[in-house]
mmCIF file of C-alpha atoms in Angstrom:
data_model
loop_
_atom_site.group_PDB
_atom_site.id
_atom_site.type_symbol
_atom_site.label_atom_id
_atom_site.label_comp_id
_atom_site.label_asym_id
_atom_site.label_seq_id
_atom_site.Cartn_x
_atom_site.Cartn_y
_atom_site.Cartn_z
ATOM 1 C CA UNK A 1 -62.982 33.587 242.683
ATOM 2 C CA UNK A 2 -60.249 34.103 240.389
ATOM 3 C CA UNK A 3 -57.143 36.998 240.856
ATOM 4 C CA UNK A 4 -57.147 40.006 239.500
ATOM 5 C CA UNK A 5 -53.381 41.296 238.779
ATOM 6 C CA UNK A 6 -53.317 44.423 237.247
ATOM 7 C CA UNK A 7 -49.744 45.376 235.240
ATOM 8 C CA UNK A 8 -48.899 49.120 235.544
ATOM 9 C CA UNK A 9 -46.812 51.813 235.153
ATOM 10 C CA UNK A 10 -47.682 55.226 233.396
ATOM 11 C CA UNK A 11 -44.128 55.198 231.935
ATOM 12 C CA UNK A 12 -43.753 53.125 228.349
ATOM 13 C CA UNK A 13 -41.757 50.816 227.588
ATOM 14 C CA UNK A 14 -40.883 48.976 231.145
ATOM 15 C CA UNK A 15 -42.221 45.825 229.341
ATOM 16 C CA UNK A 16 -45.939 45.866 230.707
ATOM 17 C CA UNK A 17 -47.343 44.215 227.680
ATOM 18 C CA UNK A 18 -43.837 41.552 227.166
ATOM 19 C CA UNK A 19 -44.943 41.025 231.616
ATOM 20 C CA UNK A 20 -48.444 40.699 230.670
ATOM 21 C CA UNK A 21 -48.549 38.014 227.973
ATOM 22 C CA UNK A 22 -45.452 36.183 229.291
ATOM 23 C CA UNK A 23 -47.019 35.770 232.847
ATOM 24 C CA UNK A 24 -50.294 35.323 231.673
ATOM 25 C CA UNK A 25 -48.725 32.225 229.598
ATOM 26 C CA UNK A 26 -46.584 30.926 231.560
ATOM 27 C CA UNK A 27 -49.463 30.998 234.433
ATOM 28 C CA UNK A 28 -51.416 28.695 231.893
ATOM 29 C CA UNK A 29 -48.689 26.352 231.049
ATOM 30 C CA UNK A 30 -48.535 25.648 234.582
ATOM 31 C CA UNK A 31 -52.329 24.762 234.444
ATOM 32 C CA UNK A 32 -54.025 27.406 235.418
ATOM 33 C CA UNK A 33 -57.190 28.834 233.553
ATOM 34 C CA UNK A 34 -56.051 32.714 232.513
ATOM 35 C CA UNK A 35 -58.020 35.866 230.946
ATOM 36 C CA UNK A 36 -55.253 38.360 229.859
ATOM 37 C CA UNK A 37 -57.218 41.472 229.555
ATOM 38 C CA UNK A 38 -55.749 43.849 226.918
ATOM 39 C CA UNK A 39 -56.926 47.377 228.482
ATOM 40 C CA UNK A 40 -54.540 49.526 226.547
ATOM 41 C CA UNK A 41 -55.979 50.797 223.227
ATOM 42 C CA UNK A 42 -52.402 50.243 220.876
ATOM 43 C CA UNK A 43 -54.127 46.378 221.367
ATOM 44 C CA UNK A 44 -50.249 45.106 221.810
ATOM 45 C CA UNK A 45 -51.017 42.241 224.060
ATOM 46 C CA UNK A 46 -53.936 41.690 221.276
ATOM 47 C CA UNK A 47 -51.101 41.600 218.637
ATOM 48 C CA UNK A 48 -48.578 40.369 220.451
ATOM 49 C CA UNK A 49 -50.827 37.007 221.300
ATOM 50 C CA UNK A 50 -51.212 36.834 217.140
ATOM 51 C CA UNK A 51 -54.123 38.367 216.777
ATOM 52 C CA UNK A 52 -54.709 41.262 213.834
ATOM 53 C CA UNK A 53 -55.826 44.100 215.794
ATOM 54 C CA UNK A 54 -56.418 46.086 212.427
ATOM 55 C CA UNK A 55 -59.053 43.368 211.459
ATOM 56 C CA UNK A 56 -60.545 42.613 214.282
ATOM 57 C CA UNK A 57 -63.964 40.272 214.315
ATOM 58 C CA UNK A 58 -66.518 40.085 216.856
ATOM 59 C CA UNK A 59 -66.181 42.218 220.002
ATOM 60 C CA UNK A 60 -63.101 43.937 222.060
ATOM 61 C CA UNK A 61 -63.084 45.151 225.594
ATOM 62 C CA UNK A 62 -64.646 48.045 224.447
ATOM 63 C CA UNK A 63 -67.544 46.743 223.779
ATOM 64 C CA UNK A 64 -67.367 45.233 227.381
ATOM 65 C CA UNK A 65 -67.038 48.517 229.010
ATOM 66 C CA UNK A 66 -70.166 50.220 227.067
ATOM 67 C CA UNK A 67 -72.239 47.475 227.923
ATOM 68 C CA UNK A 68 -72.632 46.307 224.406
ATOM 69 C CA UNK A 69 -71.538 42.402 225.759
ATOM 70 C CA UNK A 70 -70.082 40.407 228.127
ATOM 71 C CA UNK A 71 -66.485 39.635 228.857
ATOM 72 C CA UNK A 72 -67.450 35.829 228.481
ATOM 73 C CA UNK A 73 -68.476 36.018 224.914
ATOM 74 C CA UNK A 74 -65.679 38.440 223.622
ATOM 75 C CA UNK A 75 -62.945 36.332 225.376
ATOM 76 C CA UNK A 76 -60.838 34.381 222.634
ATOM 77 C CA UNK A 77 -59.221 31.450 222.733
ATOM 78 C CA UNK A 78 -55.547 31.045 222.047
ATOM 79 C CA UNK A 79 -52.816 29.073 221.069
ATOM 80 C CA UNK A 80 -52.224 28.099 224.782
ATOM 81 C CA UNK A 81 -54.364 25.729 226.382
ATOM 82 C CA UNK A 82 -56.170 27.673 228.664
ATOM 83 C CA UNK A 83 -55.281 30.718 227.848
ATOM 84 C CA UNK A 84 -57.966 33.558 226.372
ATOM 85 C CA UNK A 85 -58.123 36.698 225.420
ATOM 86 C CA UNK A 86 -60.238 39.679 225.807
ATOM 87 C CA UNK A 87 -59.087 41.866 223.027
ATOM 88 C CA UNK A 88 -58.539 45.370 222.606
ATOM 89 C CA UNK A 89 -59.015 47.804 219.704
ATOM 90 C CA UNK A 90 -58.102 51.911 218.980
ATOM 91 C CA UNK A 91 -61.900 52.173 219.503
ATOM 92 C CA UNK A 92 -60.709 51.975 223.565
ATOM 93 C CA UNK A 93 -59.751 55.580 223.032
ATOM 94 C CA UNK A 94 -63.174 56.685 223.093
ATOM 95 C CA UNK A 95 -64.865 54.702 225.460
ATOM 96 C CA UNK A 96 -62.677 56.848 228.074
ATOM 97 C CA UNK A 97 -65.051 59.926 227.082
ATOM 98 C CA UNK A 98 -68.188 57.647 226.533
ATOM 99 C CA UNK A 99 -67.639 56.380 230.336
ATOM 100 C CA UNK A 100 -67.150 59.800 231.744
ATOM 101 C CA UNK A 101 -70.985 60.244 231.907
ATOM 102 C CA UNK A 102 -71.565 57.049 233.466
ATOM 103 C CA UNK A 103 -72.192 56.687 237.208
ATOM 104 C CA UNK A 104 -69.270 55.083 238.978
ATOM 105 C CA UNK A 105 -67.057 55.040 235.900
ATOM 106 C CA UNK A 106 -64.160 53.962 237.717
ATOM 107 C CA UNK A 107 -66.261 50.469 238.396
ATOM 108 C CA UNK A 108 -67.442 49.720 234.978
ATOM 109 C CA UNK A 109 -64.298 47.309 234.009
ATOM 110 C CA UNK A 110 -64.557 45.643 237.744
ATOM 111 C CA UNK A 111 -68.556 45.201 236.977
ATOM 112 C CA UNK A 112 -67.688 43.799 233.762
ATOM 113 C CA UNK A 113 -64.956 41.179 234.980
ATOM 114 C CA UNK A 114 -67.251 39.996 238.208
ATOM 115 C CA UNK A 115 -68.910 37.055 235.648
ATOM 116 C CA UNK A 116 -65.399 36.457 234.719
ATOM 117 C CA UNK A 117 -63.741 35.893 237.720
ATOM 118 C CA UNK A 118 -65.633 33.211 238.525
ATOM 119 C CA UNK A 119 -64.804 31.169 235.379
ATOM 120 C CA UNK A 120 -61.017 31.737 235.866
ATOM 121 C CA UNK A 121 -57.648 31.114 238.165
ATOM 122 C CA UNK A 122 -56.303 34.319 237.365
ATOM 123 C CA UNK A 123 -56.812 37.601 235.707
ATOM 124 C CA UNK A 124 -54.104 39.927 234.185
ATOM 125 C CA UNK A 125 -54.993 42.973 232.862
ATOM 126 C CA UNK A 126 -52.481 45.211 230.903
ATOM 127 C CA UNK A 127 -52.436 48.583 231.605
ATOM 128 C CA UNK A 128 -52.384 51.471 229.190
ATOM 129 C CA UNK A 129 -49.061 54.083 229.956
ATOM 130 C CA UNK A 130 -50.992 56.786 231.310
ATOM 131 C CA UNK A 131 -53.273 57.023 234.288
ATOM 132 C CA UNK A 132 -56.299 58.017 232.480
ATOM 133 C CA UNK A 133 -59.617 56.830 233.550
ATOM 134 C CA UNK A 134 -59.095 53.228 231.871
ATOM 135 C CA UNK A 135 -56.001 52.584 234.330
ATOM 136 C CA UNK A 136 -57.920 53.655 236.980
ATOM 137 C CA UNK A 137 -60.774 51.312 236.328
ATOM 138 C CA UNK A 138 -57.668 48.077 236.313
ATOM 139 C CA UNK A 139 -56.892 49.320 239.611
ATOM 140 C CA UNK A 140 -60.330 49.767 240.925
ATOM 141 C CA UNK A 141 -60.694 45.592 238.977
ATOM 142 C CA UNK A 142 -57.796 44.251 240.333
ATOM 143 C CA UNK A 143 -56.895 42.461 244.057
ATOM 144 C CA UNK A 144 -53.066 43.404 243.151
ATOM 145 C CA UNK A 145 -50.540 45.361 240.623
ATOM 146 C CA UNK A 146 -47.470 44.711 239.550
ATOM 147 C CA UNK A 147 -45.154 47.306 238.959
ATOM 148 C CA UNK A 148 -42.551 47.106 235.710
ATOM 149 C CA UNK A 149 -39.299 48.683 236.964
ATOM 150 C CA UNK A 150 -37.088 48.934 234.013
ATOM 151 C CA UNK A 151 -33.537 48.634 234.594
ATOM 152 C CA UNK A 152 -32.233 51.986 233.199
ATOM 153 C CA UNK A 153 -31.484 55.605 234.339
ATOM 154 C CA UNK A 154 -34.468 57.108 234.846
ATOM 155 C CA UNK A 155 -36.310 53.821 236.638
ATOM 156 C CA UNK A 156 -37.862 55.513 239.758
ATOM 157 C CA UNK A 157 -38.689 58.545 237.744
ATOM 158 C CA UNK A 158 -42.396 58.882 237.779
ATOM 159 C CA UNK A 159 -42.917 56.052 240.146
ATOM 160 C CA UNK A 160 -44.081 58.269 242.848
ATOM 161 C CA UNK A 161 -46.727 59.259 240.860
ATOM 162 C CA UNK A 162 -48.151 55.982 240.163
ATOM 163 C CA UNK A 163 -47.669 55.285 243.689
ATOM 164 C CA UNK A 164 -49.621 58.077 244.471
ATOM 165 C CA UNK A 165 -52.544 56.892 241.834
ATOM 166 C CA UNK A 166 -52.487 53.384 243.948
ATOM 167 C CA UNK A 167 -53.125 55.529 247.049
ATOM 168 C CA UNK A 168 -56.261 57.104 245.984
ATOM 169 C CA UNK A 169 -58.069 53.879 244.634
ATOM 170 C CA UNK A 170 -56.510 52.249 247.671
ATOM 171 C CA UNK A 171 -58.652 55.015 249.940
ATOM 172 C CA UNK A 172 -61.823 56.052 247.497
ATOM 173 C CA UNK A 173 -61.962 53.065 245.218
ATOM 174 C CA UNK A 174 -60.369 49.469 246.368
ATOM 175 C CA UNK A 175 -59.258 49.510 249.614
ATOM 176 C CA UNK A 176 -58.169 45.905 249.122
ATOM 177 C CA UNK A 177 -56.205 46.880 246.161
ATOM 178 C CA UNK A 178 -52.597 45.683 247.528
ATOM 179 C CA UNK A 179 -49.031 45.788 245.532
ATOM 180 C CA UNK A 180 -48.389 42.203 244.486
ATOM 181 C CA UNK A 181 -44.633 43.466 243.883
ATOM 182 C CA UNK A 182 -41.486 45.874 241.655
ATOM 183 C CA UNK A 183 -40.789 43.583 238.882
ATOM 184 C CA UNK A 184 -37.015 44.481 237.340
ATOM 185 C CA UNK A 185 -36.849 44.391 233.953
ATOM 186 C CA UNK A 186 -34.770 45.126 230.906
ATOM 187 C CA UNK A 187 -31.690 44.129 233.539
ATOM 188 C CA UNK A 188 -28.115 43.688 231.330
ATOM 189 C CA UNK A 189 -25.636 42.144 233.956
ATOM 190 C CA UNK A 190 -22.854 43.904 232.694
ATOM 191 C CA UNK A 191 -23.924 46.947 233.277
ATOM 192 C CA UNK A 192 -22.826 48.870 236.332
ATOM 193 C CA UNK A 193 -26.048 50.696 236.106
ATOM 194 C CA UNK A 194 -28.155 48.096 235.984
ATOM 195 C CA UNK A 195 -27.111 46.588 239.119
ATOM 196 C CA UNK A 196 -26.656 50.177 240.941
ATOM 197 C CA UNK A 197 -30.788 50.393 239.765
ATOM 198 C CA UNK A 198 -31.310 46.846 241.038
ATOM 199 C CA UNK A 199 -29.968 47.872 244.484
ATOM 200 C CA UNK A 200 -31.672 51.188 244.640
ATOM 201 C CA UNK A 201 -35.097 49.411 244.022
ATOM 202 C CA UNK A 202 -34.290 47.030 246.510
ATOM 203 C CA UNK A 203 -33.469 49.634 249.043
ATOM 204 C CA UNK A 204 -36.984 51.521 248.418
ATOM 205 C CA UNK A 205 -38.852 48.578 248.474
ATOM 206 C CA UNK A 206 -37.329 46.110 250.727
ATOM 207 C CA UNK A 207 -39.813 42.899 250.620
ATOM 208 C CA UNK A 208 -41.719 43.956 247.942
ATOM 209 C CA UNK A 209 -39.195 43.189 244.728
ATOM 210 C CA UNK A 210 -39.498 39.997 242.890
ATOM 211 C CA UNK A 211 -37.058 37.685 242.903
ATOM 212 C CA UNK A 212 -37.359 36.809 239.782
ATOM 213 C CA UNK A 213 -35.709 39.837 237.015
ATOM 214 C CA UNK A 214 -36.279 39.883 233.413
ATOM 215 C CA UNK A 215 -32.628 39.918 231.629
ATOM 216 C CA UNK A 216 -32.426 41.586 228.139
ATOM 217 C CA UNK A 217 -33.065 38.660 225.621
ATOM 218 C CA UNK A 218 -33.193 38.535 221.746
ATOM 219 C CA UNK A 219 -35.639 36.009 222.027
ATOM 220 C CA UNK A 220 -38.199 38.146 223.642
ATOM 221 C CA UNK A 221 -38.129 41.092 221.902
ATOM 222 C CA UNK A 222 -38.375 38.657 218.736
ATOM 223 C CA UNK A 223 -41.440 36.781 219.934
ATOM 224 C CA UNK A 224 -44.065 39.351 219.788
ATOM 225 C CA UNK A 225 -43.545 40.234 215.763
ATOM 226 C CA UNK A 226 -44.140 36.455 215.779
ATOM 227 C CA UNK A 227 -47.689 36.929 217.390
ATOM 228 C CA UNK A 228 -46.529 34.452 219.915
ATOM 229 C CA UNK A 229 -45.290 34.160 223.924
ATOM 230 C CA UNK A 230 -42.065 33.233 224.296
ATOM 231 C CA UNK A 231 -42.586 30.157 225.487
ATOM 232 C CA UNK A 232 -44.176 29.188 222.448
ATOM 233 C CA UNK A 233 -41.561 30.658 220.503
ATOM 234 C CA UNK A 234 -38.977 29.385 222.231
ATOM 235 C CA UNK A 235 -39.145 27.616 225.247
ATOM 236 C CA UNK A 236 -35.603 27.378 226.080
ATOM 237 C CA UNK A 237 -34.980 30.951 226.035
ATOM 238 C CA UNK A 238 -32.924 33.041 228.785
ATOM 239 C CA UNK A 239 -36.455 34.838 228.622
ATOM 240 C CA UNK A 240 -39.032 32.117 228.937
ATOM 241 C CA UNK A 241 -37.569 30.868 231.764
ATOM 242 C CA UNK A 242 -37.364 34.032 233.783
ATOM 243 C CA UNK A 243 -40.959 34.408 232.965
ATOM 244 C CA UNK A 244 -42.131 30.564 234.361
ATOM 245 C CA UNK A 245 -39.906 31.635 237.447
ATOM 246 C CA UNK A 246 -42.081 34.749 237.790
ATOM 247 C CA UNK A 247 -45.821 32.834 237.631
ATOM 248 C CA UNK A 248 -44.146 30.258 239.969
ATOM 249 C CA UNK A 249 -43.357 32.926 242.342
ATOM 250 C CA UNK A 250 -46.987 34.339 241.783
ATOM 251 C CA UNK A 251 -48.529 30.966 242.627
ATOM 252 C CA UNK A 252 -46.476 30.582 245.732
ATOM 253 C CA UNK A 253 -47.482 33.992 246.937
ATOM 254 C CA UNK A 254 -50.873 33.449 246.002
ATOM 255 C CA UNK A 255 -51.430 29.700 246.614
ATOM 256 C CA UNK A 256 -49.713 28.590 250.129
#
């Protein structure tokens, strides 16, 4: 049985989708067989991984989560050994009001991925910013989240409230659901800030913050309009690296 990590935060841009394809990636380049699930319907991960979400052949999660087909036969390949894809489109929109008259909506994306989590090491699935019905469904999917924390003013901002969503599935939905960890992004070392938010995270959530933190790097905010992971792009990179550190710590957690 593979992993299910689910990426989430309700706030945008904390670098979900840049922590979703660069773990996902990294996670394959160190051998392991990866679905990256692209569960938010502006289909960035879907982009991001090079894909041309306004042209999209053959089917997207959606598709998956009305029944239409399987996650097995809509899961691309990529340009990373081992890697796929299940794609997402704007379509995703809708499928939130198509579910809401099926029973046990909040399983149909965990029913969906049970065929796939045999075939696979791990599972990431990106989360949309809100915490509409789709995010729910992740959470309901996945045996962990991780949390984006962004390293800026307003980080623990709305982080109560996502907290709060965790505790719900955790006691109605997935009471195995468990918080794989606070990942700090977006972190600028010369910034007092940054390092006050750093601390402050660290204070809240003592044992439960990564190690690893994602610096501010050119080379990651350039790889995506490249339809490429960093690593890929640039293998070298401040940002790549950070991001191999990351699935390194994920295996160790996961894999002692």
């Amino acid at each position: 049985m593979g992993k299910i990590i689910a990426i989430a935060n309700q706030k945008g841009g904390v670098g979900k989708t840049t922590t979703a394809i660069n773990l996902a990636a990294s996670l394959a380049v160190l051998e392991k067989k990866v679905l990256l699930v692209d569960a938010d319907p502006q289909a960035n991960a879907t982009s991001g991984l090079g894909f041309d979400v306004n042209n999209m052949q053959g089917d997207t999660v959606y598709e998956c989560l009305i029944g239409e087909t399987e996650v097995l036969k809509a899961a691309l390949t990529t340009e990373i050994k081992g890697l796929h894809l299940l794609p997402s489109h704007i379509d995703l929109v809708g499928a939130e009001i198509e579910m809401l008259q099926l029973p046990d909506r909040e399983k149909v994306l965990k029913n969906a991925l049970e065929p796939a989590s045999q075939q696979y090491d791990y599972i990431i699935i990106d989360c949309s910013p809100s915490l509409g019905l789709i995010t729910v469904n992740a959470l309901t999917a996945a045996n962990s989240v991780i949390i984006p924390v962004q390293c800026e003013f307003y980080a623990l901002e709305g982080l109560g409230k996502l907290l709060n969503t965790i505790k719900i599935v955790q006691n109605r939905l997935n009471p195995a659901l468990a918080i794989e960890g606070f990942l700090l992004t977006m972190y600028d070392a010369r910034l007092r800030l940054a390092n006050q938010v750093v601390e402050e995270v660290r204070r809240h959530f003592p044992d439960m913050v990564f190690h690893t933190i994602i610096q501010r790097n050119v080379k990651l905010s350039e790889s995506p309009s490249y339809g490429k992971p960093v690593i890929l792009y640039d293998a070298a990179s401040v940002g790549s690296n950070q991001y191999l550190g990351l699935a390194k710590e994920v295996l160790q957690k996961n894999e002692n």
